XYZ file of C-alpha atoms in Angstrom:
160
model
C -3.830 68.925 -12.471
C -2.284 68.392 -9.089
C 0.309 65.809 -8.459
C 0.055 63.903 -5.233
C 3.076 62.297 -3.755
C 3.662 60.485 -0.568
C 6.438 61.589 1.658
C 8.323 59.337 4.015
C 5.758 59.853 6.818
C 2.933 58.631 4.578
C 1.098 61.989 4.197
C 0.149 63.006 0.639
C 1.523 66.352 -0.667
C -0.400 68.445 -3.229
C 1.126 71.052 -5.565
C 1.607 72.279 -9.114
C 3.989 70.707 -11.515
C 6.648 72.762 -13.210
C 4.866 72.451 -16.568
C 1.627 73.852 -15.108
C 3.477 76.875 -13.694
C 5.217 77.438 -17.045
C 1.897 77.289 -18.938
C 0.405 79.866 -16.566
C 3.413 82.154 -17.126
C 3.078 81.849 -20.915
C -0.630 82.736 -20.746
C 0.131 85.799 -18.595
C 2.918 86.887 -20.976
C 0.594 86.641 -23.999
C -2.105 88.669 -22.240
C 0.459 91.314 -21.241
C 1.834 91.509 -24.800
C -1.655 92.401 -26.033
C -2.873 94.528 -23.126
C 0.106 96.840 -22.546
C 0.271 98.344 -26.076
C -3.517 98.773 -26.097
C -3.388 100.548 -22.756
C -0.544 102.852 -23.892
C -2.550 103.747 -27.019
C -5.612 104.486 -24.885
C -3.611 106.744 -22.543
C -1.964 108.533 -25.509
C -5.335 109.314 -27.101
C -6.385 110.869 -23.805
C -3.253 113.029 -23.785
C -3.810 114.124 -27.398
C -7.085 115.698 -26.286
C -5.055 118.443 -24.575
C -3.696 119.559 -27.954
C -7.143 119.591 -29.540
C -8.816 121.554 -26.753
C -5.971 124.068 -26.423
C -5.838 124.667 -30.189
C -9.616 125.080 -30.385
C -9.590 127.474 -27.412
C -6.695 129.499 -28.854
C -8.457 129.694 -32.229
C -11.603 131.118 -30.625
C -9.527 133.644 -28.679
C -7.649 134.652 -31.849
C -10.970 135.251 -33.619
C -12.230 137.326 -30.691
C -8.988 139.317 -30.814
C -9.468 139.855 -34.556
C -13.054 141.080 -34.029
C -11.767 143.698 -31.603
C -8.683 144.782 -33.586
C -9.227 143.815 -37.265
C -5.815 142.083 -37.354
C -4.190 139.059 -35.661
C -0.818 140.646 -34.764
C 0.092 142.195 -31.434
C -0.250 145.625 -33.128
C -1.431 146.909 -36.512
C 2.102 146.988 -37.910
C 3.275 143.809 -36.156
C 3.643 140.182 -37.185
C 4.191 139.106 -33.565
C 1.493 136.993 -31.959
C -0.768 138.746 -29.475
C -1.210 137.925 -25.801
C -4.678 136.421 -25.524
C -7.047 136.878 -22.574
C -7.097 133.881 -20.170
C -4.663 132.002 -22.432
C -1.663 134.314 -22.088
C 1.331 134.840 -24.319
C 2.626 132.286 -26.795
C 3.980 129.706 -26.411
C 1.252 128.245 -24.204
C 2.773 125.380 -22.217
C 0.497 122.538 -21.144
C 1.147 119.225 -19.454
C 1.647 117.258 -22.702
C 1.775 119.903 -25.466
C 3.184 123.351 -26.163
C 1.063 125.564 -28.427
C 2.914 128.143 -30.465
C 1.756 130.839 -32.831
C 3.847 129.817 -35.808
C 3.173 132.219 -38.605
C 1.211 135.395 -39.036
C 0.674 137.030 -42.392
C 2.338 140.313 -43.356
C 1.323 143.308 -41.241
C -1.465 143.994 -40.634
C -1.675 140.266 -40.000
C -4.762 138.733 -41.583
C -3.734 135.069 -41.270
C -2.225 132.780 -38.631
C -1.301 129.179 -37.958
C -1.209 127.714 -34.455
C 0.823 124.569 -33.770
C 0.624 122.151 -30.829
C 3.779 120.069 -30.388
C 4.076 117.098 -28.016
C 6.509 117.823 -25.189
C 7.290 114.433 -23.724
C 6.313 110.936 -22.793
C 3.607 109.471 -24.986
C 3.065 112.708 -26.962
C 6.602 113.068 -28.311
C 6.465 112.942 -32.093
C 2.955 114.420 -32.407
C 2.199 117.874 -33.864
C -1.140 119.419 -34.828
C -2.118 122.727 -36.439
C -5.126 124.970 -36.966
C -5.246 128.146 -39.044
C -7.395 131.273 -39.443
C -9.820 129.367 -41.714
C -10.337 126.682 -39.077
C -8.450 124.118 -41.167
C -7.058 121.400 -38.935
C -3.881 119.542 -39.773
C -1.536 116.856 -38.506
C 2.111 117.528 -39.335
C 3.603 114.697 -37.274
C 1.945 111.524 -36.020
C 3.853 108.995 -33.904
C 7.142 110.460 -35.126
C 6.189 110.184 -38.804
C 5.616 113.166 -41.074
C 1.979 113.651 -42.028
C -0.001 115.896 -44.340
C -3.453 114.940 -43.069
C -6.011 117.755 -43.212
C -7.521 116.692 -39.894
C -6.386 115.844 -36.381
C -5.317 112.205 -36.425
C -6.043 110.359 -33.210
C -5.039 106.798 -34.047
C -3.796 105.122 -37.178
C -5.649 106.814 -39.990
C -8.770 108.070 -38.238
C -9.545 111.755 -37.809
C -11.062 113.626 -34.899
C -13.256 115.983 -36.937
């Protein structure tokens, strides 16, 4: 709705009223209130993928190491985590997550648990695990403690 007014020279002026501008601003604010959290959630789920791929890769490398050595430790009498080919020594630092080799069983180590912990930005407050049996777990999701036996990606859904 455009208001037309006449100025002193007789020419008509066209423009938006203040109420029309305010309505447009309210509509934009409502759209932003819905879109921004959805976008942040979408970006976060993309960043969580780093934890899942790094944990899966480290698990495969740990199993290959076990096939060669018959134990998971750095040596037969060690409970220290080994340095893995192409992955390196623990902790493995990524862009959004740090993967650590949390616990090995008593020497000769026959068990392990790997943990990926969010290191900043949108991944702070997220922690995932995988063990020698391939059991996935979520210990922290969005800053809240969790005991899910899967890798949570959003709300209550698993990435299994």
